[in-house]
Amino acid sequence: MKTLKHVMIAFFSLMMLASCAKNEKEKTENKTSKKKVVAVEKKVDKIKSFVITGNDVMKFNRTEIKVKSGQKVKITLKHVGQLPVNAMGHNFVILKKGVDMAGFAAKAMAAKDNQYIPVGSKDIIAHTKLIGGGESDSVEFDAPEKGTYQFLCSFPGHYGMMKGEFIVE
Ligand SMILES: [Cu+2]
C-alpha cells in the first residue's frame, strides 16, 4: 500500500510538472485536487529546521549541522546572552565550498555598515542578520550539493571561536 502511494505521488508530481501550464482548468476535478494536496504536504515536510544559539562568551552551541542535498533548510540563530549587538553581535554565515574562512573574515571585518557581511559577496550560501542579546533571526534556503561547508559568525574576532561545519549528505 505504501509503495503504491509513493508511486502515485511520484507519478502525480511528474504530471504536474509536465502539464502545469495547460492544466489549470482541470484543477476543479475532485480527484486531481486531492492528490495535489498530498504533493504540497510532502513538500512542507521537507523543511528541516535547526536552532543554533550564540552567547556572551563567543560560543555557538553546536559545531555541526547535517542536512540532505536539495532539502529546504531553516536555521534560526538565537542570541542567548545579554550584551548588545555592537559589543557581542552574532550572525550565522555559511560559506560556499572552497572559500577561505580567514580571508572572508578579514573582508567581513571591513563591512561594519553592512552587519559585517561584505557587500555583494559571492562567497556566501546563506546568512542571518547580526543580532544582539535576546534577539533571534532565521534564514531559509535550499541545501546545496553534497559536501562539507563551513559556517561562522563574521563579527570581528569571533570566527576563531564561532565556527563549525554544515554537512550536506
Ligand atoms: Cu559572534
CSV table of C-alpha atoms and ligand atoms in Angstrom, one decimal:
chain,number,residue,atom,x,y,z
A,1,MET,CA,0.0,0.0,0.0
A,2,LYS,CA,2.8,2.4,0.9
A,3,THR,CA,4.7,1.7,-2.2
A,4,LEU,CA,1.6,2.3,-4.3
A,5,LYS,CA,1.1,5.6,-2.6
A,6,HIS,CA,4.7,6.6,-3.3
A,7,VAL,CA,4.3,5.6,-6.9
A,8,MET,CA,1.1,7.6,-7.2
A,9,ILE,CA,2.7,10.7,-5.6
A,10,ALA,CA,5.8,10.4,-7.9
A,11,PHE,CA,3.5,9.9,-10.9
A,12,PHE,CA,1.4,12.9,-10.0
A,13,SER,CA,4.4,15.1,-9.4
A,14,LEU,CA,5.6,14.3,-12.9
A,15,MET,CA,2.2,15.0,-14.3
A,16,MET,CA,2.1,18.3,-12.5
A,17,LEU,CA,5.5,19.3,-13.8
A,18,ALA,CA,4.6,18.3,-17.4
A,19,SER,CA,1.3,19.9,-17.6
A,20,CYS,CA,1.5,22.8,-15.2
A,21,ALA,CA,0.6,25.4,-17.7
A,22,LYS,CA,-2.3,23.9,-19.6
A,23,ASN,CA,-3.7,22.0,-16.7
A,24,GLU,CA,-5.0,25.0,-14.7
A,25,LYS,CA,-8.7,24.5,-15.7
A,26,GLU,CA,-8.7,20.8,-14.6
A,27,LYS,CA,-7.9,21.8,-11.1
A,28,THR,CA,-11.6,21.7,-10.1
A,29,GLU,CA,-11.8,17.9,-10.8
A,30,ASN,CA,-12.1,16.3,-7.4
A,31,LYS,CA,-9.5,13.5,-7.8
A,32,THR,CA,-6.9,15.9,-9.1
A,33,SER,CA,-7.1,18.4,-6.3
A,34,LYS,CA,-7.0,15.6,-3.7
A,35,LYS,CA,-3.7,14.4,-5.0
A,36,LYS,CA,-2.4,17.9,-5.2
A,37,VAL,CA,-2.8,18.4,-1.5
A,38,VAL,CA,-0.7,15.3,-0.8
A,39,ALA,CA,2.0,16.7,-3.0
A,40,VAL,CA,2.0,20.0,-1.3
A,41,GLU,CA,2.2,18.4,2.2
A,42,LYS,CA,5.1,16.3,1.1
A,43,LYS,CA,7.0,19.5,0.2
A,44,VAL,CA,6.3,21.1,3.5
A,45,ASP,CA,7.6,18.0,5.3
A,46,LYS,CA,10.9,18.5,3.6
A,47,ILE,CA,11.8,21.7,5.5
A,48,LYS,CA,14.4,20.9,8.1
A,49,SER,CA,14.7,23.3,10.9
A,50,PHE,CA,17.6,24.0,13.3
A,51,VAL,CA,18.1,26.3,16.2
A,52,ILE,CA,21.6,27.4,17.0
A,53,THR,CA,22.5,29.7,19.9
A,54,GLY,CA,25.2,32.2,20.4
A,55,ASN,CA,26.1,33.6,23.9
A,56,ASP,CA,28.1,36.3,25.6
A,57,VAL,CA,31.3,34.3,25.6
A,58,MET,CA,31.5,33.9,21.8
A,59,LYS,CA,30.2,30.3,21.6
A,60,PHE,CA,27.7,28.6,19.3
A,61,ASN,CA,26.0,25.7,21.0
A,62,ARG,CA,26.8,23.4,18.1
A,63,THR,CA,29.6,22.9,15.7
A,64,GLU,CA,27.9,20.7,13.2
A,65,ILE,CA,24.7,20.8,11.2
A,66,LYS,CA,23.8,17.9,8.9
A,67,VAL,CA,21.2,18.1,6.1
A,68,LYS,CA,20.4,16.2,2.9
A,69,SER,CA,21.1,17.7,-0.6
A,70,GLY,CA,18.2,19.6,-2.0
A,71,GLN,CA,16.4,19.8,1.3
A,72,LYS,CA,14.8,23.1,2.3
A,73,VAL,CA,16.6,24.3,5.4
A,74,LYS,CA,15.6,26.8,8.1
A,75,ILE,CA,18.2,27.9,10.5
A,76,THR,CA,17.3,30.1,13.5
A,77,LEU,CA,20.1,31.9,15.3
A,78,LYS,CA,19.2,32.8,18.9
A,79,HIS,CA,21.5,35.1,20.9
A,80,VAL,CA,21.0,33.8,24.5
A,81,GLY,CA,23.3,36.4,26.0
A,82,GLN,CA,22.6,39.9,27.2
A,83,LEU,CA,25.3,42.0,25.6
A,84,PRO,CA,24.3,44.5,22.9
A,85,VAL,CA,24.9,43.9,19.2
A,86,ASN,CA,27.8,46.4,18.9
A,87,ALA,CA,29.7,44.7,21.7
A,88,MET,CA,28.8,41.0,21.2
A,89,GLY,CA,26.9,40.8,17.9
A,90,HIS,CA,26.5,37.4,16.3
A,91,ASN,CA,25.4,36.2,12.9
A,92,PHE,CA,25.4,32.9,11.2
A,93,VAL,CA,27.1,32.7,7.8
A,94,ILE,CA,27.5,29.6,5.6
A,95,LEU,CA,30.4,29.9,3.1
A,96,LYS,CA,30.5,28.4,-0.3
A,97,LYS,CA,32.8,25.5,-0.9
A,98,GLY,CA,36.5,26.4,-1.1
A,99,VAL,CA,36.1,29.9,0.4
A,100,ASP,CA,39.0,30.7,2.8
A,101,MET,CA,37.4,31.5,6.2
A,102,ALA,CA,40.2,33.8,7.4
A,103,GLY,CA,40.1,35.7,4.1
A,104,PHE,CA,36.4,36.0,4.3
A,105,ALA,CA,36.5,37.2,7.9
A,106,ALA,CA,39.0,39.9,7.0
A,107,LYS,CA,36.7,41.2,4.3
A,108,ALA,CA,33.7,41.0,6.7
A,109,MET,CA,35.5,43.0,9.3
A,110,ALA,CA,35.6,45.9,6.9
A,111,ALA,CA,31.9,45.7,6.3
A,112,LYS,CA,30.7,47.2,9.6
A,113,ASP,CA,28.0,49.2,7.9
A,114,ASN,CA,26.5,46.1,6.3
A,115,GLN,CA,26.3,43.9,9.5
A,116,TYR,CA,29.8,42.5,8.7
A,117,ILE,CA,28.6,41.0,5.5
A,118,PRO,CA,30.8,42.1,2.6
A,119,VAL,CA,28.6,43.9,0.2
A,120,GLY,CA,27.8,41.9,-3.0
A,121,SER,CA,29.8,38.9,-1.7
A,122,LYS,CA,29.7,35.8,-3.8
A,123,ASP,CA,31.2,33.7,-1.0
A,124,ILE,CA,28.0,33.1,0.9
A,125,ILE,CA,25.3,30.5,0.7
A,126,ALA,CA,23.1,31.9,3.4
A,127,HIS,CA,23.3,34.2,6.4
A,128,THR,CA,21.2,35.7,9.1
A,129,LYS,CA,21.1,39.3,10.4
A,130,LEU,CA,23.6,40.4,13.0
A,131,ILE,CA,21.8,40.2,16.4
A,132,GLY,CA,22.5,41.2,20.0
A,133,GLY,CA,21.5,39.6,23.3
A,134,GLY,CA,17.9,38.4,23.5
A,135,GLU,CA,17.3,38.6,19.7
A,136,SER,CA,16.9,36.0,17.1
A,137,ASP,CA,16.8,35.7,13.3
A,138,SER,CA,16.1,33.0,10.8
A,139,VAL,CA,17.2,32.2,7.3
A,140,GLU,CA,15.7,29.7,4.8
A,141,PHE,CA,17.5,28.3,1.8
A,142,ASP,CA,17.9,25.2,-0.3
A,143,ALA,CA,20.7,22.9,0.8
A,144,PRO,CA,23.5,23.0,-1.8
A,145,GLU,CA,25.2,19.9,-3.4
A,146,LYS,CA,26.8,17.3,-1.2
A,147,GLY,CA,29.9,18.3,0.6
A,148,THR,CA,31.2,19.9,3.8
A,149,TYR,CA,30.7,23.7,4.1
A,150,GLN,CA,32.0,26.0,6.8
A,151,PHE,CA,29.9,28.3,8.9
A,152,LEU,CA,30.9,31.1,11.1
A,153,CYS,CA,30.0,34.3,12.9
A,154,SER,CA,31.5,37.2,10.9
A,155,PHE,CA,31.6,39.7,13.8
A,156,PRO,CA,35.2,40.9,14.1
A,157,GLY,CA,37.3,38.4,16.0
A,158,HIS,CA,34.6,35.8,16.5
A,159,TYR,CA,35.2,33.2,13.9
A,160,GLY,CA,38.1,31.7,15.7
A,161,MET,CA,35.6,30.5,18.4
A,162,MET,CA,32.4,30.6,16.5
A,163,LYS,CA,32.6,28.3,13.6
A,164,GLY,CA,31.5,24.8,12.5
A,165,GLU,CA,30.6,22.5,9.7
A,166,PHE,CA,27.5,22.5,7.6
A,167,ILE,CA,27.4,19.0,6.1
A,168,VAL,CA,25.3,18.1,3.1
A,169,GLU,CA,24.8,14.4,2.6
B,1,CU,CU,29.7,36.4,17.1
